[in-house]
Amino acid sequence: MIYAVWIPLLMPFLAVPAARRLADALAPARAVLLLTATGAGLALSGLLALALLVVPGATRFSVVSALGELVRPTAGAAPAVAVPLAAAALALLLGCATAVARTVRRHWAELGTAAPAEGPAKGELTVLPDSRPDAYALPGRPGTPGRIVVTTGMLHALDPAEREALLAHERAHLTGRHHLFTVVAEAAALCHPALRSLRAPMRYALERCADEAAASAVGDRRIAARAIGRAALAARTDESAAPTRPRAALAAAAGPVPRRVAALLGRAPARRRAGRAAAAVLLACLVVSGAAALDATDDLHSSIEAAQVGHG
C-alpha cells in the first residue's frame, strides 16, 4: 500500500495538462463529460487515498486497535512516520469535506433565488429595467424552473435575430443543467489543488455547448457568433458599472469570447489528433488512479486481517 496509495494523489498533476487541450480539440459535449469524469474520478480517488493513509496511523492507538480487534498494529511505516502522516491526512479529509459541504450548501441557497424580485417576467424570461447590458441564466432547484435574466440595456444593444440567439444560448444552460457540471468542477478543485485548473476549461466547454445550441436554434452560426461577440462587447464597455450577477449564474458574455466566436465561424484550428491523445491520457489517468486506490485498499484490508485476532 505504501507505494500504490500515493498514485491517486500525484495523478492529477499529470492529468490536468492533458485536460486543458480538450476544450478546443473535442466536441463541446464530449469535452464536458470527460472533464467532469476526470475531476470527479481523480478527486474521489484522492480522497480514498487520504482515508487509507489515516488507518495505519490510527491503529497505533489502543482504542482503535480494540475496536478493530487487532492484536498488533497493521503493517506499514514506523509510528514516528505513520501517526503524523495519519493526522495530516485526516486534517486534509476534514478540510475537504467542510469546504465541499459549504460550496454545495451555498449553491443550493443561490438556486432558491432563481426569480429576481424586480423586473417584469414573461415565462422563463425576466427583464430587468437596467441600462447596463447584461444577460445570464439563473438555474433553479429541482422541480423549480430556472430563469433567463436580461437587462433592457442588453436588449437595446442587439438586433432581433441576435436577441433570439442570446436567449437560446442562455436557455441551453438551463435545459442542460450546466450549473451541475460547474459544481462538480468546484468540488473537485476543493479536493485537490491541481484540479483547480480544470475549472476554466470546464466553463469554456459549457459556453461552447450553449454556443452550438444557439447556432442550431437560429439556424445561422454567423448570427450566433455576432450575438455573442456584441453581447460581450456591450457588457464590457464599462466594466466598473457591470451588474453583479449571482455566483450560480451562467452568462453568454463570460469566458474567452474571441475563441468561442472563432469556433462558431470555423476559424479555430482543427486539433482532432491532439484531442484524441488528450482524451486517451485522461482515461489512462483515471484508470491508473482508480486501480491504484483499489489496490491500496485491498492491501490495507489484507494487513488488517493479518493483524486481527486469529490472523496474527
PDB file of C-alpha atoms in Angstrom:
ATOM      1  CA  MET A   1       0.000   0.000   0.000  1.00  0.00           C
ATOM      2  CA  ILE A   2       2.852   2.379   0.775  1.00  0.00           C
ATOM      3  CA  TYR A   3       3.513   2.915  -2.941  1.00  0.00           C
ATOM      4  CA  ALA A   4       0.093   2.496  -4.553  1.00  0.00           C
ATOM      5  CA  VAL A   5      -1.598   4.920  -2.157  1.00  0.00           C
ATOM      6  CA  TRP A   6       0.444   7.854  -3.454  1.00  0.00           C
ATOM      7  CA  ILE A   7      -0.506   7.369  -7.118  1.00  0.00           C
ATOM      8  CA  PRO A   8      -4.042   8.874  -6.821  1.00  0.00           C
ATOM      9  CA  LEU A   9      -2.556  11.900  -5.059  1.00  0.00           C
ATOM     10  CA  LEU A  10       0.033  12.503  -7.790  1.00  0.00           C
ATOM     11  CA  MET A  11      -2.015  11.583 -10.869  1.00  0.00           C
ATOM     12  CA  PRO A  12      -3.941  14.929 -11.112  1.00  0.00           C
ATOM     13  CA  PHE A  13      -0.658  16.746 -11.803  1.00  0.00           C
ATOM     14  CA  LEU A  14      -0.261  14.577 -14.921  1.00  0.00           C
ATOM     15  CA  ALA A  15      -3.909  14.688 -15.977  1.00  0.00           C
ATOM     16  CA  VAL A  16      -4.555  18.436 -15.811  1.00  0.00           C
ATOM     17  CA  PRO A  17      -2.162  19.474 -18.640  1.00  0.00           C
ATOM     18  CA  ALA A  18      -3.916  16.991 -20.939  1.00  0.00           C
ATOM     19  CA  ALA A  19      -7.347  18.221 -19.817  1.00  0.00           C
ATOM     20  CA  ARG A  20      -6.558  21.765 -20.890  1.00  0.00           C
ATOM     21  CA  ARG A  21      -6.285  20.598 -24.507  1.00  0.00           C
ATOM     22  CA  LEU A  22      -9.752  19.069 -24.588  1.00  0.00           C
ATOM     23  CA  ALA A  23     -11.917  22.167 -24.767  1.00  0.00           C
ATOM     24  CA  ASP A  24     -10.790  23.146 -28.285  1.00  0.00           C
ATOM     25  CA  ALA A  25      -9.884  19.692 -29.557  1.00  0.00           C
ATOM     26  CA  LEU A  26     -13.094  17.760 -28.802  1.00  0.00           C
ATOM     27  CA  ALA A  27     -16.764  18.415 -29.420  1.00  0.00           C
ATOM     28  CA  PRO A  28     -18.030  20.574 -26.533  1.00  0.00           C
ATOM     29  CA  ALA A  29     -20.461  17.987 -25.146  1.00  0.00           C
ATOM     30  CA  ARG A  30     -17.786  15.281 -25.126  1.00  0.00           C
ATOM     31  CA  ALA A  31     -15.289  17.643 -23.536  1.00  0.00           C
ATOM     32  CA  VAL A  32     -17.755  18.469 -20.740  1.00  0.00           C
ATOM     33  CA  LEU A  33     -18.416  14.804 -19.981  1.00  0.00           C
ATOM     34  CA  LEU A  34     -14.740  13.865 -19.986  1.00  0.00           C
ATOM     35  CA  LEU A  35     -13.728  16.841 -17.872  1.00  0.00           C
ATOM     36  CA  THR A  36     -16.485  16.018 -15.385  1.00  0.00           C
ATOM     37  CA  ALA A  37     -15.420  12.378 -15.189  1.00  0.00           C
ATOM     38  CA  THR A  38     -11.792  13.429 -14.787  1.00  0.00           C
ATOM     39  CA  GLY A  39     -12.464  15.880 -11.975  1.00  0.00           C
ATOM     40  CA  ALA A  40     -14.867  13.630 -10.085  1.00  0.00           C
ATOM     41  CA  GLY A  41     -12.857  10.435 -10.587  1.00  0.00           C
ATOM     42  CA  LEU A  42      -9.498  11.868  -9.607  1.00  0.00           C
ATOM     43  CA  ALA A  43     -10.972  13.726  -6.635  1.00  0.00           C
ATOM     44  CA  LEU A  44     -12.665  10.593  -5.293  1.00  0.00           C
ATOM     45  CA  SER A  45      -9.532   8.504  -5.790  1.00  0.00           C
ATOM     46  CA  GLY A  46      -7.501  11.126  -3.954  1.00  0.00           C
ATOM     47  CA  LEU A  47      -9.955  11.218  -1.045  1.00  0.00           C
ATOM     48  CA  LEU A  48      -9.856   7.436  -0.810  1.00  0.00           C
ATOM     49  CA  ALA A  49      -6.051   7.561  -0.753  1.00  0.00           C
ATOM     50  CA  LEU A  50      -6.142  10.057   2.125  1.00  0.00           C
ATOM     51  CA  ALA A  51      -8.544   7.821   4.021  1.00  0.00           C
ATOM     52  CA  LEU A  52      -6.209   4.865   3.511  1.00  0.00           C
ATOM     53  CA  LEU A  53      -3.317   6.884   4.926  1.00  0.00           C
ATOM     54  CA  VAL A  54      -5.294   7.537   8.098  1.00  0.00           C
ATOM     55  CA  VAL A  55      -5.829   3.886   9.027  1.00  0.00           C
ATOM     56  CA  PRO A  56      -2.247   2.652   9.673  1.00  0.00           C
ATOM     57  CA  GLY A  57      -1.502   5.541  11.991  1.00  0.00           C
ATOM     58  CA  ALA A  58      -4.864   5.214  13.746  1.00  0.00           C
ATOM     59  CA  THR A  59      -4.212   1.558  14.570  1.00  0.00           C
ATOM     60  CA  ARG A  60      -1.251   2.663  16.688  1.00  0.00           C
ATOM     61  CA  PHE A  61      -3.779   3.823  19.293  1.00  0.00           C
ATOM     62  CA  SER A  62      -5.164   1.209  21.675  1.00  0.00           C
ATOM     63  CA  VAL A  63      -8.778   2.392  21.323  1.00  0.00           C
ATOM     64  CA  VAL A  64      -8.719   1.911  17.541  1.00  0.00           C
ATOM     65  CA  SER A  65      -6.920  -1.426  17.861  1.00  0.00           C
ATOM     66  CA  ALA A  66      -9.571  -2.629  20.314  1.00  0.00           C
ATOM     67  CA  LEU A  67     -12.411  -1.552  18.028  1.00  0.00           C
ATOM     68  CA  GLY A  68     -10.786  -3.366  15.127  1.00  0.00           C
ATOM     69  CA  GLU A  69      -9.963  -6.423  17.221  1.00  0.00           C
ATOM     70  CA  LEU A  70      -6.288  -6.077  16.354  1.00  0.00           C
ATOM     71  CA  VAL A  71      -3.614  -7.877  18.306  1.00  0.00           C
ATOM     72  CA  ARG A  72      -0.961  -5.651  16.722  1.00  0.00           C
ATOM     73  CA  PRO A  73      -0.860  -2.540  14.515  1.00  0.00           C
ATOM     74  CA  THR A  74      -1.239  -3.032  10.788  1.00  0.00           C
ATOM     75  CA  ALA A  75       1.949  -3.463   8.811  1.00  0.00           C
ATOM     76  CA  GLY A  76       3.344  -0.245   7.467  1.00  0.00           C
ATOM     77  CA  ALA A  77       5.566   2.655   8.369  1.00  0.00           C
ATOM     78  CA  ALA A  78       7.102   3.182  11.792  1.00  0.00           C
ATOM     79  CA  PRO A  79       4.996   5.030  14.409  1.00  0.00           C
ATOM     80  CA  ALA A  80       7.148   8.162  14.081  1.00  0.00           C
ATOM     81  CA  VAL A  81       6.022   8.385  10.440  1.00  0.00           C
ATOM     82  CA  ALA A  82       2.608   6.691  10.434  1.00  0.00           C
ATOM     83  CA  VAL A  83       0.988   8.765  13.179  1.00  0.00           C
ATOM     84  CA  PRO A  84       1.907  12.261  11.872  1.00  0.00           C
ATOM     85  CA  LEU A  85       1.018  11.130   8.348  1.00  0.00           C
ATOM     86  CA  ALA A  86      -2.368   9.892   9.514  1.00  0.00           C
ATOM     87  CA  ALA A  87      -3.005  13.151  11.368  1.00  0.00           C
ATOM     88  CA  ALA A  88      -2.151  15.213   8.285  1.00  0.00           C
ATOM     89  CA  ALA A  89      -4.325  13.024   6.039  1.00  0.00           C
ATOM     90  CA  LEU A  90      -7.238  13.257   8.473  1.00  0.00           C
ATOM     91  CA  ALA A  91      -6.911  17.047   8.642  1.00  0.00           C
ATOM     92  CA  LEU A  92      -6.966  17.225   4.839  1.00  0.00           C
ATOM     93  CA  LEU A  93     -10.007  14.965   4.650  1.00  0.00           C
ATOM     94  CA  LEU A  94     -11.917  17.055   7.174  1.00  0.00           C
ATOM     95  CA  GLY A  95     -10.907  20.254   5.402  1.00  0.00           C
ATOM     96  CA  CYS A  96     -12.066  18.923   2.028  1.00  0.00           C
ATOM     97  CA  ALA A  97     -15.365  17.675   3.446  1.00  0.00           C
ATOM     98  CA  THR A  98     -16.053  21.007   5.140  1.00  0.00           C
ATOM     99  CA  ALA A  99     -15.200  23.043   2.037  1.00  0.00           C
ATOM    100  CA  VAL A 100     -17.296  20.858  -0.273  1.00  0.00           C
ATOM    101  CA  ALA A 101     -20.252  20.943   2.123  1.00  0.00           C
ATOM    102  CA  ARG A 102     -20.094  24.745   2.287  1.00  0.00           C
ATOM    103  CA  THR A 103     -19.916  25.010  -1.501  1.00  0.00           C
ATOM    104  CA  VAL A 104     -22.906  22.719  -2.025  1.00  0.00           C
ATOM    105  CA  ARG A 105     -24.926  24.499   0.671  1.00  0.00           C
ATOM    106  CA  ARG A 106     -24.125  27.916  -0.814  1.00  0.00           C
ATOM    107  CA  HIS A 107     -25.047  26.749  -4.304  1.00  0.00           C
ATOM    108  CA  TRP A 108     -28.320  25.305  -3.037  1.00  0.00           C
ATOM    109  CA  ALA A 109     -29.158  28.600  -1.345  1.00  0.00           C
ATOM    110  CA  GLU A 110     -28.387  30.514  -4.538  1.00  0.00           C
ATOM    111  CA  LEU A 111     -30.714  28.257  -6.514  1.00  0.00           C
ATOM    112  CA  GLY A 112     -33.531  29.406  -4.276  1.00  0.00           C
ATOM    113  CA  THR A 113     -33.224  32.930  -5.737  1.00  0.00           C
ATOM    114  CA  ALA A 114     -33.874  31.894  -9.345  1.00  0.00           C
ATOM    115  CA  ALA A 115     -36.503  34.616  -9.863  1.00  0.00           C
ATOM    116  CA  PRO A 116     -35.322  38.202  -9.302  1.00  0.00           C
ATOM    117  CA  ALA A 117     -37.726  40.246  -7.248  1.00  0.00           C
ATOM    118  CA  GLU A 118     -37.651  43.168  -9.661  1.00  0.00           C
ATOM    119  CA  GLY A 119     -38.448  43.390 -13.337  1.00  0.00           C
ATOM    120  CA  PRO A 120     -41.345  42.048 -15.387  1.00  0.00           C
ATOM    121  CA  ALA A 121     -41.386  38.307 -16.061  1.00  0.00           C
ATOM    122  CA  LYS A 122     -42.734  36.559 -19.136  1.00  0.00           C
ATOM    123  CA  GLY A 123     -42.497  32.800 -18.925  1.00  0.00           C
ATOM    124  CA  GLU A 124     -38.886  31.846 -18.292  1.00  0.00           C
ATOM    125  CA  LEU A 125     -37.662  35.352 -19.109  1.00  0.00           C
ATOM    126  CA  THR A 126     -37.184  38.171 -16.612  1.00  0.00           C
ATOM    127  CA  VAL A 127     -36.357  41.636 -17.970  1.00  0.00           C
ATOM    128  CA  LEU A 128     -34.594  43.964 -15.569  1.00  0.00           C
ATOM    129  CA  PRO A 129     -35.015  47.720 -16.136  1.00  0.00           C
ATOM    130  CA  ASP A 130     -31.295  48.446 -16.167  1.00  0.00           C
ATOM    131  CA  SER A 131     -29.343  50.399 -18.782  1.00  0.00           C
ATOM    132  CA  ARG A 132     -26.224  48.306 -18.113  1.00  0.00           C
ATOM    133  CA  PRO A 133     -26.075  45.461 -20.665  1.00  0.00           C
ATOM    134  CA  ASP A 134     -26.164  42.011 -19.110  1.00  0.00           C
ATOM    135  CA  ALA A 135     -27.793  38.619 -19.617  1.00  0.00           C
ATOM    136  CA  TYR A 136     -27.416  35.349 -17.784  1.00  0.00           C
ATOM    137  CA  ALA A 137     -29.118  32.053 -16.955  1.00  0.00           C
ATOM    138  CA  LEU A 138     -30.044  31.534 -13.322  1.00  0.00           C
ATOM    139  CA  PRO A 139     -30.866  27.875 -12.612  1.00  0.00           C
ATOM    140  CA  GLY A 140     -33.489  26.796 -10.107  1.00  0.00           C
ATOM    141  CA  ARG A 141     -33.783  23.940  -7.680  1.00  0.00           C
ATOM    142  CA  PRO A 142     -35.114  20.539  -8.822  1.00  0.00           C
ATOM    143  CA  GLY A 143     -38.776  20.984  -9.719  1.00  0.00           C
ATOM    144  CA  THR A 144     -38.336  24.746  -9.955  1.00  0.00           C
ATOM    145  CA  PRO A 145     -37.794  26.307 -13.393  1.00  0.00           C
ATOM    146  CA  GLY A 146     -34.736  28.456 -13.866  1.00  0.00           C
ATOM    147  CA  ARG A 147     -34.795  31.980 -15.209  1.00  0.00           C
ATOM    148  CA  ILE A 148     -33.233  33.795 -18.120  1.00  0.00           C
ATOM    149  CA  VAL A 149     -32.408  37.272 -16.858  1.00  0.00           C
ATOM    150  CA  VAL A 150     -31.689  40.069 -19.314  1.00  0.00           C
ATOM    151  CA  THR A 151     -31.451  43.820 -18.842  1.00  0.00           C
ATOM    152  CA  THR A 152     -33.097  46.390 -21.062  1.00  0.00           C
ATOM    153  CA  GLY A 153     -29.601  47.663 -21.832  1.00  0.00           C
ATOM    154  CA  MET A 154     -28.664  44.302 -23.381  1.00  0.00           C
ATOM    155  CA  LEU A 155     -31.908  44.120 -25.359  1.00  0.00           C
ATOM    156  CA  HIS A 156     -31.213  47.565 -26.836  1.00  0.00           C
ATOM    157  CA  ALA A 157     -27.653  46.563 -27.747  1.00  0.00           C
ATOM    158  CA  LEU A 158     -28.748  43.677 -30.016  1.00  0.00           C
ATOM    159  CA  ASP A 159     -30.969  43.361 -33.053  1.00  0.00           C
ATOM    160  CA  PRO A 160     -33.925  40.910 -33.003  1.00  0.00           C
ATOM    161  CA  ALA A 161     -32.017  37.989 -34.536  1.00  0.00           C
ATOM    162  CA  GLU A 162     -29.147  38.476 -32.100  1.00  0.00           C
ATOM    163  CA  ARG A 163     -31.559  38.625 -29.164  1.00  0.00           C
ATOM    164  CA  GLU A 164     -33.033  35.306 -30.251  1.00  0.00           C
ATOM    165  CA  ALA A 165     -29.560  33.753 -30.400  1.00  0.00           C
ATOM    166  CA  LEU A 166     -28.627  35.172 -26.992  1.00  0.00           C
ATOM    167  CA  LEU A 167     -31.777  33.839 -25.351  1.00  0.00           C
ATOM    168  CA  ALA A 168     -31.238  30.447 -26.994  1.00  0.00           C
ATOM    169  CA  HIS A 169     -27.739  30.389 -25.541  1.00  0.00           C
ATOM    170  CA  GLU A 170     -28.978  31.080 -22.020  1.00  0.00           C
ATOM    171  CA  ARG A 171     -31.838  28.599 -22.449  1.00  0.00           C
ATOM    172  CA  ALA A 172     -29.307  25.896 -23.340  1.00  0.00           C
ATOM    173  CA  HIS A 173     -27.583  26.488 -19.989  1.00  0.00           C
ATOM    174  CA  LEU A 174     -30.874  25.876 -18.185  1.00  0.00           C
ATOM    175  CA  THR A 175     -32.042  22.840 -20.142  1.00  0.00           C
ATOM    176  CA  GLY A 176     -28.582  21.267 -19.995  1.00  0.00           C
ATOM    177  CA  ARG A 177     -28.355  21.827 -16.221  1.00  0.00           C
ATOM    178  CA  HIS A 178     -24.871  23.189 -16.822  1.00  0.00           C
ATOM    179  CA  HIS A 179     -24.629  24.561 -13.313  1.00  0.00           C
ATOM    180  CA  LEU A 180     -24.301  20.993 -12.005  1.00  0.00           C
ATOM    181  CA  PHE A 181     -21.122  20.497 -14.017  1.00  0.00           C
ATOM    182  CA  THR A 182     -19.647  23.681 -12.585  1.00  0.00           C
ATOM    183  CA  VAL A 183     -20.457  22.467  -9.065  1.00  0.00           C
ATOM    184  CA  VAL A 184     -18.643  19.180  -9.739  1.00  0.00           C
ATOM    185  CA  ALA A 185     -15.624  21.112 -11.014  1.00  0.00           C
ATOM    186  CA  GLU A 186     -15.657  23.390  -7.968  1.00  0.00           C
ATOM    187  CA  ALA A 187     -15.960  20.453  -5.575  1.00  0.00           C
ATOM    188  CA  ALA A 188     -13.097  18.606  -7.300  1.00  0.00           C
ATOM    189  CA  ALA A 189     -10.935  21.729  -7.065  1.00  0.00           C
ATOM    190  CA  LEU A 190     -11.518  21.787  -3.300  1.00  0.00           C
ATOM    191  CA  CYS A 191     -10.338  18.185  -3.002  1.00  0.00           C
ATOM    192  CA  HIS A 192      -7.015  18.558  -4.835  1.00  0.00           C
ATOM    193  CA  PRO A 193      -5.104  21.756  -5.693  1.00  0.00           C
ATOM    194  CA  ALA A 194      -4.107  20.518  -9.165  1.00  0.00           C
ATOM    195  CA  LEU A 195      -7.775  20.089 -10.120  1.00  0.00           C
ATOM    196  CA  ARG A 196      -8.369  23.827  -9.790  1.00  0.00           C
ATOM    197  CA  SER A 197      -7.020  24.172 -13.306  1.00  0.00           C
ATOM    198  CA  LEU A 198      -9.978  22.155 -14.633  1.00  0.00           C
ATOM    199  CA  ARG A 199     -12.458  24.922 -13.830  1.00  0.00           C
ATOM    200  CA  ALA A 200     -11.504  27.221 -16.708  1.00  0.00           C
ATOM    201  CA  PRO A 201     -11.664  24.566 -19.476  1.00  0.00           C
ATOM    202  CA  MET A 202     -14.922  23.300 -17.977  1.00  0.00           C
ATOM    203  CA  ARG A 203     -16.522  26.751 -18.108  1.00  0.00           C
ATOM    204  CA  TYR A 204     -15.253  27.235 -21.656  1.00  0.00           C
ATOM    205  CA  ALA A 205     -16.630  23.858 -22.774  1.00  0.00           C
ATOM    206  CA  LEU A 206     -20.013  24.656 -21.216  1.00  0.00           C
ATOM    207  CA  GLU A 207     -20.159  28.005 -23.001  1.00  0.00           C
ATOM    208  CA  ARG A 208     -19.250  26.250 -26.256  1.00  0.00           C
ATOM    209  CA  CYS A 209     -22.128  23.803 -25.702  1.00  0.00           C
ATOM    210  CA  ALA A 210     -24.524  26.720 -25.317  1.00  0.00           C
ATOM    211  CA  ASP A 211     -22.995  28.489 -28.328  1.00  0.00           C
ATOM    212  CA  GLU A 212     -23.647  25.455 -30.525  1.00  0.00           C
ATOM    213  CA  ALA A 213     -27.200  25.178 -29.205  1.00  0.00           C
ATOM    214  CA  ALA A 214     -27.809  28.844 -30.027  1.00  0.00           C
ATOM    215  CA  ALA A 215     -26.442  28.408 -33.552  1.00  0.00           C
ATOM    216  CA  SER A 216     -28.699  25.416 -34.069  1.00  0.00           C
ATOM    217  CA  ALA A 217     -31.737  27.270 -32.700  1.00  0.00           C
ATOM    218  CA  VAL A 218     -31.387  30.276 -35.023  1.00  0.00           C
ATOM    219  CA  GLY A 219     -30.091  28.230 -37.962  1.00  0.00           C
ATOM    220  CA  ASP A 220     -27.168  30.556 -38.606  1.00  0.00           C
ATOM    221  CA  ARG A 221     -23.747  30.254 -36.992  1.00  0.00           C
ATOM    222  CA  ARG A 222     -22.780  33.775 -38.038  1.00  0.00           C
ATOM    223  CA  ILE A 223     -25.760  35.271 -36.224  1.00  0.00           C
ATOM    224  CA  ALA A 224     -24.917  33.292 -33.098  1.00  0.00           C
ATOM    225  CA  ALA A 225     -21.274  34.387 -33.286  1.00  0.00           C
ATOM    226  CA  ARG A 226     -22.289  38.011 -33.825  1.00  0.00           C
ATOM    227  CA  ALA A 227     -24.733  37.923 -30.915  1.00  0.00           C
ATOM    228  CA  ILE A 228     -22.131  36.530 -28.532  1.00  0.00           C
ATOM    229  CA  GLY A 229     -19.484  38.986 -29.669  1.00  0.00           C
ATOM    230  CA  ARG A 230     -21.746  42.040 -29.460  1.00  0.00           C
ATOM    231  CA  ALA A 231     -23.178  40.964 -26.106  1.00  0.00           C
ATOM    232  CA  ALA A 232     -19.683  40.576 -24.666  1.00  0.00           C
ATOM    233  CA  LEU A 233     -18.558  43.897 -26.124  1.00  0.00           C
ATOM    234  CA  ALA A 234     -21.609  45.695 -24.742  1.00  0.00           C
ATOM    235  CA  ALA A 235     -21.211  44.098 -21.305  1.00  0.00           C
ATOM    236  CA  ARG A 236     -17.538  45.054 -21.103  1.00  0.00           C
ATOM    237  CA  THR A 237     -17.802  48.603 -22.380  1.00  0.00           C
ATOM    238  CA  ASP A 238     -17.877  49.864 -18.809  1.00  0.00           C
ATOM    239  CA  GLU A 239     -16.727  47.035 -16.556  1.00  0.00           C
ATOM    240  CA  SER A 240     -16.819  49.244 -13.477  1.00  0.00           C
ATOM    241  CA  ALA A 241     -20.558  49.653 -13.903  1.00  0.00           C
ATOM    242  CA  ALA A 242     -21.272  45.996 -14.723  1.00  0.00           C
ATOM    243  CA  PRO A 243     -24.209  44.498 -12.838  1.00  0.00           C
ATOM    244  CA  THR A 244     -23.447  41.999 -10.104  1.00  0.00           C
ATOM    245  CA  ARG A 245     -24.561  38.504 -11.099  1.00  0.00           C
ATOM    246  CA  PRO A 246     -25.367  35.697  -8.672  1.00  0.00           C
ATOM    247  CA  ARG A 247     -22.491  33.218  -8.450  1.00  0.00           C
ATOM    248  CA  ALA A 248     -24.722  30.428  -9.790  1.00  0.00           C
ATOM    249  CA  ALA A 249     -25.386  32.378 -12.994  1.00  0.00           C
ATOM    250  CA  LEU A 250     -24.039  31.344 -16.407  1.00  0.00           C
ATOM    251  CA  ALA A 251     -23.586  34.153 -18.919  1.00  0.00           C
ATOM    252  CA  ALA A 252     -23.015  34.251 -22.678  1.00  0.00           C
ATOM    253  CA  ALA A 253     -20.539  37.118 -22.292  1.00  0.00           C
ATOM    254  CA  ALA A 254     -18.297  35.106 -19.969  1.00  0.00           C
ATOM    255  CA  GLY A 255     -15.045  33.372 -20.794  1.00  0.00           C
ATOM    256  CA  PRO A 256     -12.720  33.716 -23.801  1.00  0.00           C
ATOM    257  CA  VAL A 257     -15.252  35.140 -26.264  1.00  0.00           C
ATOM    258  CA  PRO A 258     -12.829  35.513 -29.234  1.00  0.00           C
ATOM    259  CA  ARG A 259     -12.036  31.772 -29.091  1.00  0.00           C
ATOM    260  CA  ARG A 260     -15.729  30.935 -28.953  1.00  0.00           C
ATOM    261  CA  VAL A 261     -16.572  33.203 -31.871  1.00  0.00           C
ATOM    262  CA  ALA A 262     -13.717  31.717 -33.904  1.00  0.00           C
ATOM    263  CA  ALA A 263     -15.001  28.213 -33.169  1.00  0.00           C
ATOM    264  CA  LEU A 264     -18.509  29.151 -34.308  1.00  0.00           C
ATOM    265  CA  LEU A 265     -17.177  30.647 -37.528  1.00  0.00           C
ATOM    266  CA  GLY A 266     -14.980  27.621 -38.206  1.00  0.00           C
ATOM    267  CA  ARG A 267     -11.746  29.573 -37.834  1.00  0.00           C
ATOM    268  CA  ALA A 268     -10.456  27.620 -34.853  1.00  0.00           C
ATOM    269  CA  PRO A 269      -7.629  25.227 -35.753  1.00  0.00           C
ATOM    270  CA  ALA A 270      -8.609  21.571 -36.035  1.00  0.00           C
ATOM    271  CA  ARG A 271      -6.908  19.556 -33.308  1.00  0.00           C
ATOM    272  CA  ARG A 272      -8.648  16.207 -33.525  1.00  0.00           C
ATOM    273  CA  ARG A 273      -5.481  14.178 -33.069  1.00  0.00           C
ATOM    274  CA  ALA A 274      -4.498  16.273 -30.073  1.00  0.00           C
ATOM    275  CA  GLY A 275      -7.995  15.831 -28.667  1.00  0.00           C
ATOM    276  CA  ARG A 276      -7.902  12.067 -29.049  1.00  0.00           C
ATOM    277  CA  ALA A 277      -4.449  11.945 -27.471  1.00  0.00           C
ATOM    278  CA  ALA A 278      -5.544  14.131 -24.553  1.00  0.00           C
ATOM    279  CA  ALA A 279      -8.675  12.025 -24.054  1.00  0.00           C
ATOM    280  CA  ALA A 280      -6.568   8.851 -24.047  1.00  0.00           C
ATOM    281  CA  VAL A 281      -4.217  10.344 -21.453  1.00  0.00           C
ATOM    282  CA  LEU A 282      -7.126  11.360 -19.221  1.00  0.00           C
ATOM    283  CA  LEU A 283      -8.789   7.964 -19.443  1.00  0.00           C
ATOM    284  CA  ALA A 284      -5.456   6.305 -18.667  1.00  0.00           C
ATOM    285  CA  CYS A 285      -5.005   8.592 -15.645  1.00  0.00           C
ATOM    286  CA  LEU A 286      -8.478   7.738 -14.391  1.00  0.00           C
ATOM    287  CA  VAL A 287      -7.908   4.006 -14.791  1.00  0.00           C
ATOM    288  CA  VAL A 288      -4.472   4.055 -13.175  1.00  0.00           C
ATOM    289  CA  SER A 289      -5.641   6.259 -10.308  1.00  0.00           C
ATOM    290  CA  GLY A 290      -8.697   4.128  -9.620  1.00  0.00           C
ATOM    291  CA  ALA A 291      -6.761   0.864  -9.918  1.00  0.00           C
ATOM    292  CA  ALA A 292      -4.051   2.137  -7.564  1.00  0.00           C
ATOM    293  CA  ALA A 293      -6.647   3.213  -4.998  1.00  0.00           C
ATOM    294  CA  LEU A 294      -8.357  -0.181  -5.175  1.00  0.00           C
ATOM    295  CA  ASP A 295      -5.023  -1.994  -4.936  1.00  0.00           C
ATOM    296  CA  ALA A 296      -4.077   0.045  -1.879  1.00  0.00           C
ATOM    297  CA  THR A 297      -7.486  -0.690  -0.363  1.00  0.00           C
ATOM    298  CA  ASP A 298      -7.051  -4.409  -0.911  1.00  0.00           C
ATOM    299  CA  ASP A 299      -3.538  -4.291   0.554  1.00  0.00           C
ATOM    300  CA  LEU A 300      -4.784  -2.464   3.638  1.00  0.00           C
ATOM    301  CA  HIS A 301      -7.620  -4.953   4.033  1.00  0.00           C
ATOM    302  CA  SER A 302      -5.113  -7.810   3.962  1.00  0.00           C
ATOM    303  CA  SER A 303      -2.975  -6.042   6.565  1.00  0.00           C
ATOM    304  CA  ILE A 304      -5.982  -5.567   8.843  1.00  0.00           C
ATOM    305  CA  GLU A 305      -6.946  -9.230   8.539  1.00  0.00           C
ATOM    306  CA  ALA A 306      -3.386 -10.272   9.388  1.00  0.00           C
ATOM    307  CA  ALA A 307      -3.423  -8.035  12.450  1.00  0.00           C
ATOM    308  CA  GLN A 308      -6.762  -9.236  13.790  1.00  0.00           C
ATOM    309  CA  VAL A 309      -7.328 -11.861  16.397  1.00  0.00           C
ATOM    310  CA  GLY A 310      -6.862 -15.293  14.901  1.00  0.00           C
ATOM    311  CA  HIS A 311      -4.919 -13.986  11.889  1.00  0.00           C
ATOM    312  CA  GLY A 312      -1.739 -12.826  13.528  1.00  0.00           C
TER     313      GLY A 312
END
